């Protein structure tokens, strides 16, 4: 990779100058990342299977270039003419994951952070997408997973009856005509904090979807914050520290919360999410409990 990064540096001397300080800070299965002069990040997609997601992130940056709560994109390349990989050059973000500091904040500070998050989400969601059949998309995901679960004999006959009944209710709650660009991976590990300000990172899962789908992961994190924390920050996750987040979102971004059947919709998203993980780990009782709990929320009369 030394030859690759050197070629990138030579092609971008207007940004980096001559002989900049280069430090490899991460080597993963999908991307290799370098810090340049502690001011820039060069992110190289070294796994070809991740190119679609990587390109999605580049498009996200371009679409949201006026959003100052995300890193600035300086340059990107996907043509592979001189470099055999997709790559991007972005602003290096100082600070730490919000998980590292959330437990140290008082409620006034937490409200201010969520206010900033709402501003960032509003900016992202200002990008309007074309409508498509959201109900069918979620139904198809559920049916595919449910069939695998039945093959694994995960659910009893009584539990399958409940799931079958709940599925008939999906169409009542999932109809959507408000399609916007969403981050689609919002949890505190993807929000950096520095000197009172936040920056959002990691846009490879971004997509056009109903506005409320932005809450899918965020609302799940609020209820199970330890599930999305790193091993280092998990000990600091106290459920009570997250109890007011939804009320802050309602205050600063009411359009995101005041959606018909919001919590029924979020419960349907929960079913799909937990069912996917349950199939991968069929002996984890907590995952089965989470699927059935969400299922019962749908089955309950309004």
Short mmCIF file of C-alpha atoms in Angstrom, two decimals:
data_model
loop_
_atom_site.label_atom_id
_atom_site.label_comp_id
_atom_site.label_asym_id
_atom_site.label_seq_id
_atom_site.Cartn_x
_atom_site.Cartn_y
_atom_site.Cartn_z
CA UNK A 1 0.00 0.00 0.00
CA UNK A 2 3.00 2.32 0.33
CA UNK A 3 3.13 2.77 -3.44
CA UNK A 4 -0.61 3.52 -3.54
CA UNK A 5 -0.55 6.19 -0.86
CA UNK A 6 2.54 7.79 -2.40
CA UNK A 7 0.75 8.04 -5.75
CA UNK A 8 -2.27 9.63 -4.06
CA UNK A 9 -0.01 12.15 -2.30
CA UNK A 10 1.68 13.11 -5.58
CA UNK A 11 -1.68 13.54 -7.31
CA UNK A 12 -2.91 15.86 -4.56
CA UNK A 13 0.05 18.11 -3.80
CA UNK A 14 -2.24 21.16 -3.85
CA UNK A 15 -3.87 19.73 -0.71
CA UNK A 16 -0.91 18.06 0.96
CA UNK A 17 2.11 20.02 -0.23
CA UNK A 18 5.50 18.30 -0.45
CA UNK A 19 6.57 15.56 2.00
CA UNK A 20 3.55 15.63 4.33
CA UNK A 21 3.45 13.61 7.54
CA UNK A 22 1.77 10.26 6.79
CA UNK A 23 0.48 7.81 9.37
CA UNK A 24 -1.46 4.61 8.74
CA UNK A 25 -4.11 4.58 11.45
CA UNK A 26 -6.35 1.70 10.49
CA UNK A 27 -6.13 -1.44 8.39
CA UNK A 28 -9.39 -3.33 8.01
CA UNK A 29 -11.16 -5.77 5.74
CA UNK A 30 -12.90 -3.03 3.78
CA UNK A 31 -10.82 0.15 4.01
CA UNK A 32 -7.27 1.27 4.68
CA UNK A 33 -6.99 4.69 6.30
CA UNK A 34 -4.14 7.18 6.50
CA UNK A 35 -3.81 10.42 8.43
CA UNK A 36 -2.06 13.18 6.51
CA UNK A 37 -0.52 16.07 8.49
CA UNK A 38 -3.14 15.46 11.21
CA UNK A 39 -5.56 17.42 8.99
CA UNK A 40 -6.72 15.00 6.29
CA UNK A 41 -7.85 11.39 6.11
CA UNK A 42 -7.24 9.27 3.04
CA UNK A 43 -9.69 6.39 3.00
CA UNK A 44 -8.90 3.65 0.46
CA UNK A 45 -11.45 0.95 -0.37
CA UNK A 46 -9.14 -2.05 -0.39
CA UNK A 47 -11.98 -4.57 -0.48
CA UNK A 48 -13.62 -4.61 -3.91
CA UNK A 49 -16.76 -6.14 -2.43
CA UNK A 50 -17.30 -2.91 -0.51
CA UNK A 51 -17.16 -0.60 -3.52
CA UNK A 52 -20.92 -0.04 -3.76
CA UNK A 53 -21.08 1.05 -0.13
CA UNK A 54 -17.96 3.16 -0.55
CA UNK A 55 -19.42 4.92 -3.58
CA UNK A 56 -22.61 5.48 -1.62
CA UNK A 57 -20.58 7.28 1.02
CA UNK A 58 -18.92 9.49 -1.59
CA UNK A 59 -22.31 10.44 -3.00
CA UNK A 60 -23.52 11.18 0.52
CA UNK A 61 -20.66 13.64 1.03
CA UNK A 62 -21.37 15.34 -2.30
CA UNK A 63 -25.08 15.59 -1.59
CA UNK A 64 -24.49 17.07 1.87
CA UNK A 65 -21.53 19.35 1.17
CA UNK A 66 -23.28 22.28 2.93
CA UNK A 67 -23.72 20.30 6.16
CA UNK A 68 -21.02 21.49 8.57
CA UNK A 69 -21.83 18.70 11.03
CA UNK A 70 -20.18 16.10 8.84
CA UNK A 71 -16.53 15.95 7.66
CA UNK A 72 -15.66 17.87 4.52
CA UNK A 73 -14.94 15.85 1.37
CA UNK A 74 -11.92 17.32 -0.44
CA UNK A 75 -11.53 14.80 -3.24
CA UNK A 76 -12.70 11.37 -4.34
CA UNK A 77 -11.89 8.96 -7.14
CA UNK A 78 -13.71 5.89 -8.47
CA UNK A 79 -12.22 5.58 -11.96
CA UNK A 80 -9.22 3.33 -11.05
CA UNK A 81 -7.22 4.79 -13.93
CA UNK A 82 -4.12 5.47 -11.86
CA UNK A 83 -5.11 3.96 -8.50
CA UNK A 84 -6.59 0.42 -8.52
CA UNK A 85 -8.97 1.31 -5.68
CA UNK A 86 -11.71 3.79 -4.92
CA UNK A 87 -10.52 6.41 -2.48
CA UNK A 88 -11.57 9.65 -0.81
CA UNK A 89 -9.82 12.48 0.97
CA UNK A 90 -11.80 13.93 3.84
CA UNK A 91 -11.36 16.28 6.76
CA UNK A 92 -9.77 14.64 9.79
CA UNK A 93 -12.11 14.88 12.75
CA UNK A 94 -10.70 15.55 16.19
CA UNK A 95 -12.45 14.31 19.28
CA UNK A 96 -13.89 11.09 20.63
CA UNK A 97 -16.92 8.92 20.13
CA UNK A 98 -19.98 10.28 21.92
CA UNK A 99 -20.07 7.02 23.87
CA UNK A 100 -16.81 8.05 25.54
CA UNK A 101 -18.28 11.18 27.09
CA UNK A 102 -22.07 10.84 27.23
CA UNK A 103 -21.98 9.48 30.79
CA UNK A 104 -20.05 12.58 31.93
CA UNK A 105 -22.67 15.08 30.70
CA UNK A 106 -25.49 16.64 32.66
CA UNK A 107 -28.95 16.82 31.06
CA UNK A 108 -28.43 20.37 29.80
CA UNK A 109 -25.35 19.24 27.89
CA UNK A 110 -27.13 16.16 26.57
CA UNK A 111 -30.03 18.25 25.31
CA UNK A 112 -27.60 20.54 23.47
CA UNK A 113 -25.93 17.55 21.79
CA UNK A 114 -29.27 16.13 20.63
CA UNK A 115 -30.24 19.58 19.37
CA UNK A 116 -27.11 19.54 17.18
CA UNK A 117 -27.92 16.00 16.06
CA UNK A 118 -31.40 17.13 15.03
CA UNK A 119 -29.91 19.96 12.99
CA UNK A 120 -27.61 17.48 11.25
CA UNK A 121 -30.48 15.06 10.55
CA UNK A 122 -32.70 17.84 9.18
CA UNK A 123 -29.95 18.84 6.77
CA UNK A 124 -29.46 15.27 5.59
CA UNK A 125 -33.21 14.71 5.28
CA UNK A 126 -33.61 17.82 3.13
CA UNK A 127 -32.50 15.61 0.22
CA UNK A 128 -35.74 14.23 -1.19
CA UNK A 129 -35.87 10.86 -2.93
CA UNK A 130 -38.31 9.11 -5.22
CA UNK A 131 -41.07 7.02 -3.67
CA UNK A 132 -41.02 3.25 -3.85
CA UNK A 133 -42.95 0.38 -2.25
CA UNK A 134 -41.57 0.51 1.29
CA UNK A 135 -44.18 -1.91 2.60
CA UNK A 136 -43.14 -4.56 0.08
CA UNK A 137 -39.46 -4.02 0.89
CA UNK A 138 -39.96 -4.65 4.61
CA UNK A 139 -42.43 -7.50 4.04
CA UNK A 140 -39.98 -9.25 1.72
CA UNK A 141 -37.18 -8.90 4.25
CA UNK A 142 -39.38 -10.34 6.98
CA UNK A 143 -40.66 -13.26 4.91
CA UNK A 144 -37.17 -14.30 3.84
CA UNK A 145 -35.93 -14.27 7.43
CA UNK A 146 -39.08 -15.87 8.83
CA UNK A 147 -38.80 -18.78 6.40
CA UNK A 148 -35.24 -19.44 7.59
CA UNK A 149 -36.40 -19.24 11.21
CA UNK A 150 -39.08 -21.85 10.55
CA UNK A 151 -36.52 -24.13 8.94
CA UNK A 152 -34.47 -23.83 12.13
CA UNK A 153 -37.55 -24.59 14.29
CA UNK A 154 -36.90 -21.49 16.37
CA UNK A 155 -40.52 -20.69 17.14
CA UNK A 156 -43.27 -22.83 18.63
CA UNK A 157 -46.60 -23.30 16.85
CA UNK A 158 -48.18 -20.71 19.12
CA UNK A 159 -45.38 -18.22 18.46
CA UNK A 160 -45.67 -18.76 14.72
CA UNK A 161 -49.39 -18.04 14.92
CA UNK A 162 -48.60 -14.74 16.61
CA UNK A 163 -45.98 -13.87 13.99
CA UNK A 164 -48.36 -14.80 11.17
CA UNK A 165 -51.06 -12.56 12.61
CA UNK A 166 -48.63 -9.70 13.12
CA UNK A 167 -47.44 -9.94 9.53
CA UNK A 168 -51.00 -9.28 8.35
CA UNK A 169 -50.81 -5.93 10.16
CA UNK A 170 -47.65 -4.69 8.41
CA UNK A 171 -49.59 -3.09 5.57
CA UNK A 172 -51.70 -1.10 8.04
CA UNK A 173 -48.67 0.71 9.43
CA UNK A 174 -45.88 0.82 6.84
CA UNK A 175 -47.40 2.89 4.04
CA UNK A 176 -45.06 5.80 3.28
CA UNK A 177 -44.79 8.68 0.83
CA UNK A 178 -42.05 10.70 2.57
CA UNK A 179 -38.74 9.44 1.18
CA UNK A 180 -35.56 11.27 2.17
CA UNK A 181 -31.85 10.58 2.40
CA UNK A 182 -30.98 9.06 5.78
CA UNK A 183 -27.70 8.24 7.48
CA UNK A 184 -29.03 4.78 8.38
CA UNK A 185 -26.41 3.97 11.01
CA UNK A 186 -26.91 6.59 13.70
CA UNK A 187 -25.53 5.54 17.05
CA UNK A 188 -23.04 7.18 19.36
CA UNK A 189 -19.99 5.42 17.91
CA UNK A 190 -20.73 7.25 14.64
CA UNK A 191 -21.00 10.65 16.32
CA UNK A 192 -17.76 12.37 17.29
CA UNK A 193 -17.60 15.00 20.01
CA UNK A 194 -15.03 17.75 20.41
CA UNK A 195 -15.20 20.96 22.43
CA UNK A 196 -18.99 21.03 22.63
CA UNK A 197 -19.60 20.22 18.96
CA UNK A 198 -20.47 17.02 17.13
CA UNK A 199 -19.62 15.58 13.73
CA UNK A 200 -21.31 12.58 12.12
CA UNK A 201 -19.20 9.92 10.41
CA UNK A 202 -19.59 6.65 8.47
CA UNK A 203 -22.09 7.08 5.63
CA UNK A 204 -21.66 3.79 3.77
CA UNK A 205 -25.14 2.61 4.75
CA UNK A 206 -26.91 5.80 3.69
CA UNK A 207 -30.07 5.33 1.64
CA UNK A 208 -33.35 6.93 0.61
CA UNK A 209 -36.11 5.74 2.91
CA UNK A 210 -39.07 7.00 4.94
CA UNK A 211 -37.88 9.64 7.41
CA UNK A 212 -38.73 7.56 10.46
CA UNK A 213 -36.31 4.79 9.42
CA UNK A 214 -33.53 7.09 10.64
CA UNK A 215 -34.79 6.27 14.13
CA UNK A 216 -34.47 2.52 13.59
CA UNK A 217 -30.93 2.14 14.97
CA UNK A 218 -31.01 5.30 17.07
CA UNK A 219 -34.15 4.27 18.98
CA UNK A 220 -32.76 0.77 19.48
CA UNK A 221 -29.55 2.29 20.87
CA UNK A 222 -31.59 4.39 23.30
CA UNK A 223 -33.18 1.21 24.68
CA UNK A 224 -30.03 -0.96 24.52
CA UNK A 225 -27.06 1.45 24.49
CA UNK A 226 -24.53 -1.26 25.39
CA UNK A 227 -25.32 -3.13 22.15
CA UNK A 228 -23.72 -0.47 19.95
CA UNK A 229 -20.87 0.59 22.23
CA UNK A 230 -17.31 -0.57 21.74
CA UNK A 231 -15.76 -2.97 24.24
CA UNK A 232 -13.94 -0.03 25.83
CA UNK A 233 -17.00 2.19 26.25
CA UNK A 234 -19.64 -0.45 27.09
CA UNK A 235 -18.96 -0.20 30.87
CA UNK A 236 -20.04 3.45 30.76
CA UNK A 237 -23.48 2.77 29.25
CA UNK A 238 -26.14 3.40 31.87
CA UNK A 239 -29.69 3.10 30.50
CA UNK A 240 -30.91 6.05 32.58
CA UNK A 241 -28.49 8.36 30.75
CA UNK A 242 -30.46 7.77 27.54
CA UNK A 243 -33.99 8.15 28.88
CA UNK A 244 -34.63 11.72 27.66
CA UNK A 245 -33.23 11.48 24.14
CA UNK A 246 -36.58 10.90 22.41
CA UNK A 247 -38.15 13.86 24.19
CA UNK A 248 -35.25 16.07 23.04
CA UNK A 249 -35.72 14.84 19.46
CA UNK A 250 -39.43 15.62 19.68
CA UNK A 251 -38.58 19.14 20.89
CA UNK A 252 -36.05 19.96 18.16
CA UNK A 253 -37.23 17.77 15.28
CA UNK A 254 -40.96 17.11 15.82
CA UNK A 255 -41.43 16.06 12.19
CA UNK A 256 -39.29 12.99 12.88
CA UNK A 257 -41.36 11.86 15.85
CA UNK A 258 -44.88 13.00 15.02
CA UNK A 259 -45.40 10.35 12.35
CA UNK A 260 -48.59 8.25 12.32
CA UNK A 261 -48.08 4.82 13.89
CA UNK A 262 -44.42 5.64 14.63
CA UNK A 263 -43.92 3.10 17.41
CA UNK A 264 -45.76 0.37 15.49
CA UNK A 265 -43.44 1.05 12.57
CA UNK A 266 -40.38 0.97 14.83
CA UNK A 267 -41.59 -2.32 16.28
CA UNK A 268 -41.80 -3.80 12.77
CA UNK A 269 -38.23 -2.65 12.10
CA UNK A 270 -37.26 -4.31 15.39
CA UNK A 271 -38.78 -7.61 14.29
CA UNK A 272 -36.72 -7.62 11.11
CA UNK A 273 -33.53 -6.53 12.88
CA UNK A 274 -33.72 -9.04 15.74
CA UNK A 275 -34.96 -11.84 13.49
CA UNK A 276 -31.90 -11.39 11.28
CA UNK A 277 -29.59 -11.77 14.28
CA UNK A 278 -31.64 -14.60 15.76
CA UNK A 279 -31.18 -16.70 12.62
CA UNK A 280 -27.43 -16.21 12.95
CA UNK A 281 -27.52 -17.07 16.66
CA UNK A 282 -30.63 -19.24 17.20
CA UNK A 283 -29.68 -20.25 20.74
CA UNK A 284 -29.56 -16.71 22.15
CA UNK A 285 -32.79 -16.44 24.12
CA UNK A 286 -32.62 -12.65 24.38
CA UNK A 287 -32.89 -12.27 20.60
CA UNK A 288 -35.97 -14.50 20.47
CA UNK A 289 -37.48 -12.54 23.34
CA UNK A 290 -36.84 -9.26 21.47
CA UNK A 291 -38.52 -10.58 18.32
CA UNK A 292 -41.59 -11.71 20.23
CA UNK A 293 -41.75 -8.52 22.30
CA UNK A 294 -41.82 -6.40 19.14
CA UNK A 295 -44.37 -8.79 17.63
CA UNK A 296 -46.70 -8.33 20.57
CA UNK A 297 -46.45 -4.54 20.23
CA UNK A 298 -47.80 -4.85 16.69
CA UNK A 299 -50.52 -7.28 17.70
CA UNK A 300 -51.85 -4.99 20.43
CA UNK A 301 -54.86 -2.90 19.45
CA UNK A 302 -54.25 0.83 19.08
#
